[in-house]
Structure formats: structure tokens, C-alpha cells
Amino acid sequence: MNSFESSCDISTGPRPAASRGSRVLRMSDFRWQGVPATQYKQAADHHCGVTRISLAGETGESTAFHTRYFEIAPDGFSSFEQHAHEHVVVILRGRGTVRLGDTVHEVGFGDTVYVAPHEAHQFRNVGTEPFGFLCIVDAVRDRPVPVTER
Amino acid sequence: MNSFESSCDISTGPRPAASRGSRVLRMSDFRWQGVPATQYKQAADHHCGVTRISLAGETGESTAFHTRYFEIAPDGFSSFEQHAHEHVVVILRGRGTVRLGDTVHEVGFGDTVYVAPHEAHQFRNVGTEPFGFLCIVDAVRDRPVPVTER
């Protein structure tokens, strides 16, 4: 694969019709009623087993941020990448690691990760159940750039 | 009390020193290591039993959004209010209700609420344990306005 495809900023296909009205999205087993989940159909060089669900900000809302839920399957991982925009991540299920530069932190439910601008980062499932987290980003943001190991 | 004091946009007192570096905030029993929690010392006319924790966006980050955790004690409730800015809320613990205009929805873990501009809204704990949720808002936002019953 020549072009870098981030596991975070992927297209999620056709969107539901825009709706700006207030609403409650019901969650059952980490899937939200009426909200599509985009699963990677196969592993790539850069990521593996990542599902992305857009909860708010990309379907007609006018927030300055997008709220997404990512889930990484056991043995899966996100792209090792960096970008100018920041991440705020809140773990909702499972156990995983986040690599921030050269440091790896193990994280679980409720732990909150702030990824600073241009910090190389990668999420990895180290448990036996799905590793799921909210990831909130600015609506206007730059594209991720892959990081190669030194 | 003459002036309306929202339960959402309260001051949280002195801030920790700004730090823009990446970091992991460890959570234990819905409190985050090194992050202050501001508890209302007494009930007001408009709200009762609300604790506010600022997780990211207000301590040196440059995100276009603020990520806060609110917790409402049993029998507690937030202000019934409206404002132009939107809320994205994800329930993390307990059972509660959210009133959106004239409709009341019961919500629990993982349920996600989008509050549209100028929608009158109120959160209420209807369970026996704390009712806690993330509430994400634009960093630049208007002040809440109290809503009186018709």
C-alpha cells in the first residue's frame, strides 16, 4: 500500500441524513442504535481490527469537535502516527496500551489520555475483550502522518 | 439568589499549572489522579448535588472543545437551562434522566445525548448511586440562561 491510510481519519461511508435536533443515542453492548459502525475489512500494514463509530459532530451538528468511538479487537492496533491536532481519549471498555512518543502506558476504563500536538501515538489492545474508547478531536484538523520507527 | 448560577458553567477555582504535554489521567472510582473535583457545597434553587471535573481543554490545551465530567448525587439535578452552544453527553455511571424540552428520557451507561442549540435541558439522578457523565462543549460558548416552567 503506497498511500497512508490512518485508522483514525477514515471515511465512514454514506452518512445518515443530517439532523440537528436533540436526541438520545441508546447504547447496547457498545453499539449505538441507528449509528453505523465501520469495520476494517482486513488488516493493513498500519492498523488492524479497528472499528470507528461517529457519535456526534459529523451528522448535521455544528459543534467545533467530533466525538467518535473506536474499538480495537484483541491483538489489534491503530496506526502509529502524528498530527498537529490534539486527541482527548476516554477509555470505555477493555484493556489496552497507548504509546506516547517512546513511552507506553497501560490503560483501562475511565483513564483519560491527552495527546499533544505532533506527539507520535498508537493504541493497542492487550486484553482478550475489545478495547474501546471515545476519541474527541477538533472538527477542523490536519491529516495524520505515519511515524516510522527510528 | 438573584443571579443565575448554572450547574454546568461554574468556576472551578484555581487551576493547575498549564501543561500542554501528552499525559494519561488515571481514573479510580470516577476521580482522576491530580485533577480537582469541585463540589457544590450546598444546594441552590437551580441545581443540587452536582460535582464538576475538568478533564481536558481548560489547562493549557488548545483544543476547540472542553471535556468535563459531571456527577450528580442521588436525588440531585442540574439546572434547567438553555444556551446556543451544543452539548454532547456520554453517560459513564448510574441511572438518570435527561429532559429535552418537554420530553424526559431515562439514560444509563454508554447512552449518548446530543443537546441542540437553545434546547431547554436538565439532568437528574433517578438512581441510588451517583449519576456521572462526560459533557463536551465548544471552548468558545455562550452563557447558560435559566428556563422557567410555562
XYZ file of C-alpha atoms in Angstrom:
300
model
C 0.000 0.000 0.000
C 1.550 3.267 -1.078
C -0.723 5.833 0.496
C -1.014 6.028 4.242
C -4.477 5.278 5.483
C -4.903 6.295 9.086
C -7.059 4.126 11.294
C -8.497 7.272 12.821
C -9.466 9.520 9.987
C -11.027 7.022 7.690
C -14.117 7.634 5.651
C -17.140 6.005 7.176
C -19.186 5.805 4.021
C -22.642 7.253 3.471
C -23.890 9.331 6.360
C -27.358 9.286 7.825
C -29.391 12.330 6.905
C -28.274 15.388 8.780
C -30.369 16.172 11.787
C -29.683 18.943 14.219
C -32.423 18.136 16.694
C -31.666 16.974 20.211
C -31.508 13.209 20.533
C -30.601 10.276 22.719
C -28.482 7.555 21.149
C -29.107 4.312 23.034
C -26.083 2.097 23.598
C -26.251 -1.665 23.844
C -23.033 -3.683 24.005
C -21.038 -0.698 22.765
C -23.082 -0.134 19.660
C -25.446 2.832 19.357
C -28.934 2.454 17.961
C -29.166 3.900 14.462
C -25.472 4.728 14.278
C -23.385 2.814 11.723
C -20.134 1.128 12.704
C -17.410 0.967 10.096
C -15.246 -2.064 10.466
C -11.977 -2.526 8.709
C -12.499 -5.461 6.450
C -8.935 -6.571 6.584
C -5.773 -5.692 8.354
C -3.441 -3.188 6.736
C 0.236 -2.615 7.334
C -0.569 0.278 9.609
C -3.537 -0.830 11.644
C -5.550 -3.895 12.439
C -9.003 -4.626 13.804
C -10.202 -1.065 14.246
C -13.901 -0.149 14.236
C -14.993 3.500 14.100
C -18.342 4.924 15.165
C -19.172 8.607 14.776
C -21.374 9.672 17.690
C -21.712 13.407 17.168
C -20.393 16.288 15.134
C -20.429 14.782 11.664
C -24.152 14.416 11.066
C -25.517 17.928 10.936
C -24.378 19.255 14.292
C -22.389 22.469 14.419
C -20.010 21.627 17.238
C -16.357 22.611 16.888
C -15.485 18.986 17.701
C -16.227 15.451 16.598
C -16.964 12.694 19.107
C -16.032 9.225 17.855
C -15.907 5.788 19.468
C -13.105 3.483 18.387
C -12.887 -0.164 19.199
C -9.828 -2.302 18.678
C -10.198 -6.081 18.539
C -7.903 -8.350 20.593
C -4.407 -8.266 19.071
C -5.396 -5.185 17.055
C -3.761 -1.782 16.951
C -4.203 1.682 15.489
C -1.788 3.464 13.188
C 1.417 4.843 14.713
C 1.003 8.425 13.613
C 1.234 12.100 14.481
C -0.595 15.282 13.570
C -0.999 18.855 14.738
C -4.461 18.332 16.188
C -4.900 17.017 19.702
C -6.727 13.926 20.895
C -8.773 13.591 24.055
C -9.405 9.901 24.690
C -11.545 8.313 27.426
C -11.388 4.529 27.758
C -14.805 2.849 27.921
C -14.018 -0.870 27.823
C -11.221 -3.414 27.895
C -7.515 -3.045 28.463
C -5.026 -1.523 26.111
C -1.885 0.475 25.790
C -1.252 3.911 24.436
C 2.186 4.730 23.150
C 3.053 8.406 23.501
C 6.414 9.026 21.882
C 8.698 6.403 23.385
C 6.573 5.685 26.444
C 3.888 3.014 26.639
C 1.104 3.341 29.206
C -1.393 0.627 30.045
C -4.910 1.994 30.349
C -8.382 0.802 31.317
C -11.886 2.064 31.980
C -12.126 5.763 32.694
C -8.468 6.555 32.125
C -8.178 9.693 30.039
C -5.404 10.405 27.563
C -4.429 13.780 26.173
C -2.295 13.505 23.036
C -0.434 16.768 22.454
C 0.244 18.246 19.008
C 2.689 16.197 16.929
C 3.078 13.511 19.593
C 3.548 10.158 17.896
C 0.896 7.829 19.290
C -0.576 4.372 18.894
C -3.303 2.410 20.645
C -3.083 -1.340 21.062
C -5.395 -3.955 22.554
C -3.535 -6.050 25.120
C -6.560 -7.808 26.551
C -8.924 -10.543 25.497
C -12.032 -8.404 25.031
C -12.492 -5.417 22.717
C -10.617 -2.276 23.747
C -12.935 0.678 23.228
C -12.554 4.397 23.756
C -14.041 7.752 22.944
C -11.731 9.952 20.899
C -12.646 13.614 20.622
C -10.969 15.891 18.091
C -11.379 19.343 16.624
C -13.799 19.388 13.705
C -11.207 21.261 11.657
C -7.983 19.302 11.745
C -4.974 18.243 9.761
C -4.422 14.801 8.295
C -2.444 12.204 10.256
C 1.078 11.414 9.130
C 2.601 7.974 9.666
C 5.568 7.729 12.004
C 8.352 5.315 11.170
C 10.495 3.774 13.850
C 13.914 5.284 14.269
C -30.235 34.309 44.962
C -30.659 36.926 42.270
C -28.120 35.891 39.691
C -28.477 32.601 37.907
C -25.632 30.253 38.581
C -25.580 27.364 36.157
C -24.521 23.985 37.454
C -22.545 23.499 34.242
C -20.512 26.599 33.726
C -19.312 27.173 37.233
C -15.860 28.344 38.104
C -13.684 25.531 39.340
C -11.281 27.646 41.328
C -7.532 27.797 40.907
C -6.263 25.770 38.001
C -3.262 23.516 37.983
C -0.342 24.949 36.057
C -0.896 24.802 32.339
C 0.764 21.880 30.685
C 0.444 21.040 27.057
C 2.401 17.791 27.116
C 0.735 14.468 26.420
C -0.489 12.748 29.549
C -2.543 9.922 30.973
C -5.029 10.791 33.708
C -5.668 7.710 35.805
C -9.218 7.158 36.958
C -10.147 5.405 40.168
C -13.770 5.349 41.319
C -14.624 8.177 38.905
C -11.979 10.541 40.174
C -8.885 11.333 38.117
C -5.456 11.460 39.681
C -4.223 15.031 40.020
C -7.465 16.535 38.737
C -9.522 18.591 41.191
C -13.228 17.961 41.680
C -15.408 20.923 42.521
C -18.374 20.012 44.627
C -21.258 22.284 45.256
C -21.173 22.918 48.945
C -24.887 23.380 49.217
C -27.929 23.052 47.086
C -29.181 26.089 45.243
C -32.606 26.798 43.857
C -31.459 25.721 40.427
C -29.327 22.674 40.993
C -28.376 20.204 43.683
C -25.539 17.787 44.306
C -23.500 18.472 41.181
C -19.747 17.814 41.027
C -17.697 19.081 38.083
C -14.308 17.788 36.941
C -12.437 19.365 34.043
C -10.573 16.626 32.174
C -9.119 18.462 29.200
C -9.240 21.755 27.363
C -9.027 24.178 30.244
C -5.497 23.523 31.464
C -3.216 24.670 28.694
C -4.505 22.562 25.824
C -5.502 24.280 22.607
C -8.488 22.132 21.661
C -11.607 23.838 20.330
C -13.573 21.924 22.983
C -13.655 21.283 26.710
C -14.157 17.789 28.127
C -15.762 17.772 31.549
C -17.123 15.031 33.827
C -20.218 15.833 35.835
C -21.575 13.743 38.639
C -24.973 14.198 40.210
C -25.640 12.723 43.653
C -28.777 10.658 44.313
C -31.798 12.998 44.314
C -29.659 15.685 42.703
C -30.255 17.589 39.486
C -28.634 20.123 37.200
C -30.035 23.494 36.248
C -32.948 23.589 33.806
C -31.371 25.857 31.236
C -30.732 26.621 27.584
C -27.957 28.178 25.527
C -26.794 28.467 21.943
C -23.921 26.036 22.340
C -24.475 22.312 21.977
C -23.804 19.527 24.474
C -22.512 16.073 23.691
C -23.036 13.885 26.746
C -21.932 10.273 27.281
C -23.174 8.517 30.416
C -20.431 6.771 32.410
C -22.200 5.616 35.574
C -25.541 5.306 37.286
C -29.047 5.978 36.058
C -30.574 9.326 35.352
C -32.933 11.264 33.212
C -32.355 13.981 30.704
C -35.157 16.373 29.971
C -35.037 17.765 26.444
C -37.738 20.352 26.058
C -40.893 18.624 27.282
C -39.620 15.069 26.894
C -37.844 13.105 29.605
C -35.552 10.223 28.634
C -34.083 7.726 31.072
C -30.435 7.037 30.344
C -27.645 4.774 31.567
C -24.105 3.700 30.759
C -22.978 4.499 27.232
C -26.121 6.295 26.166
C -25.175 9.452 24.307
C -27.170 12.670 24.317
C -26.922 15.499 21.824
C -28.471 18.721 23.102
C -29.239 21.049 20.183
C -28.882 24.834 20.320
C -31.380 26.512 22.647
C -32.963 23.220 23.721
C -34.046 23.503 27.336
C -32.403 20.620 29.227
C -31.906 19.211 32.677
C -30.176 16.137 34.076
C -31.486 14.356 37.144
C -30.287 11.378 39.149
C -33.067 8.807 39.496
C -30.930 6.028 40.921
C -29.261 5.214 44.206
C -25.659 5.612 43.079
C -24.003 8.682 41.589
C -25.088 9.562 38.044
C -21.985 10.537 36.092
C -21.419 11.651 32.518
C -18.947 13.275 30.217
C -20.161 16.586 28.809
C -18.236 18.031 25.892
C -18.767 21.606 24.757
C -17.165 24.144 22.457
C -14.358 26.048 24.154
C -15.928 29.299 22.985
C -19.542 29.334 24.101
C -22.331 31.475 25.420
C -23.538 31.546 28.996
C -26.483 29.354 30.036
C -29.825 31.000 30.628
C -32.321 29.593 33.134
C -35.590 28.259 31.800
C -38.754 28.796 33.792
C -41.672 26.422 33.568
C -44.559 27.575 31.448
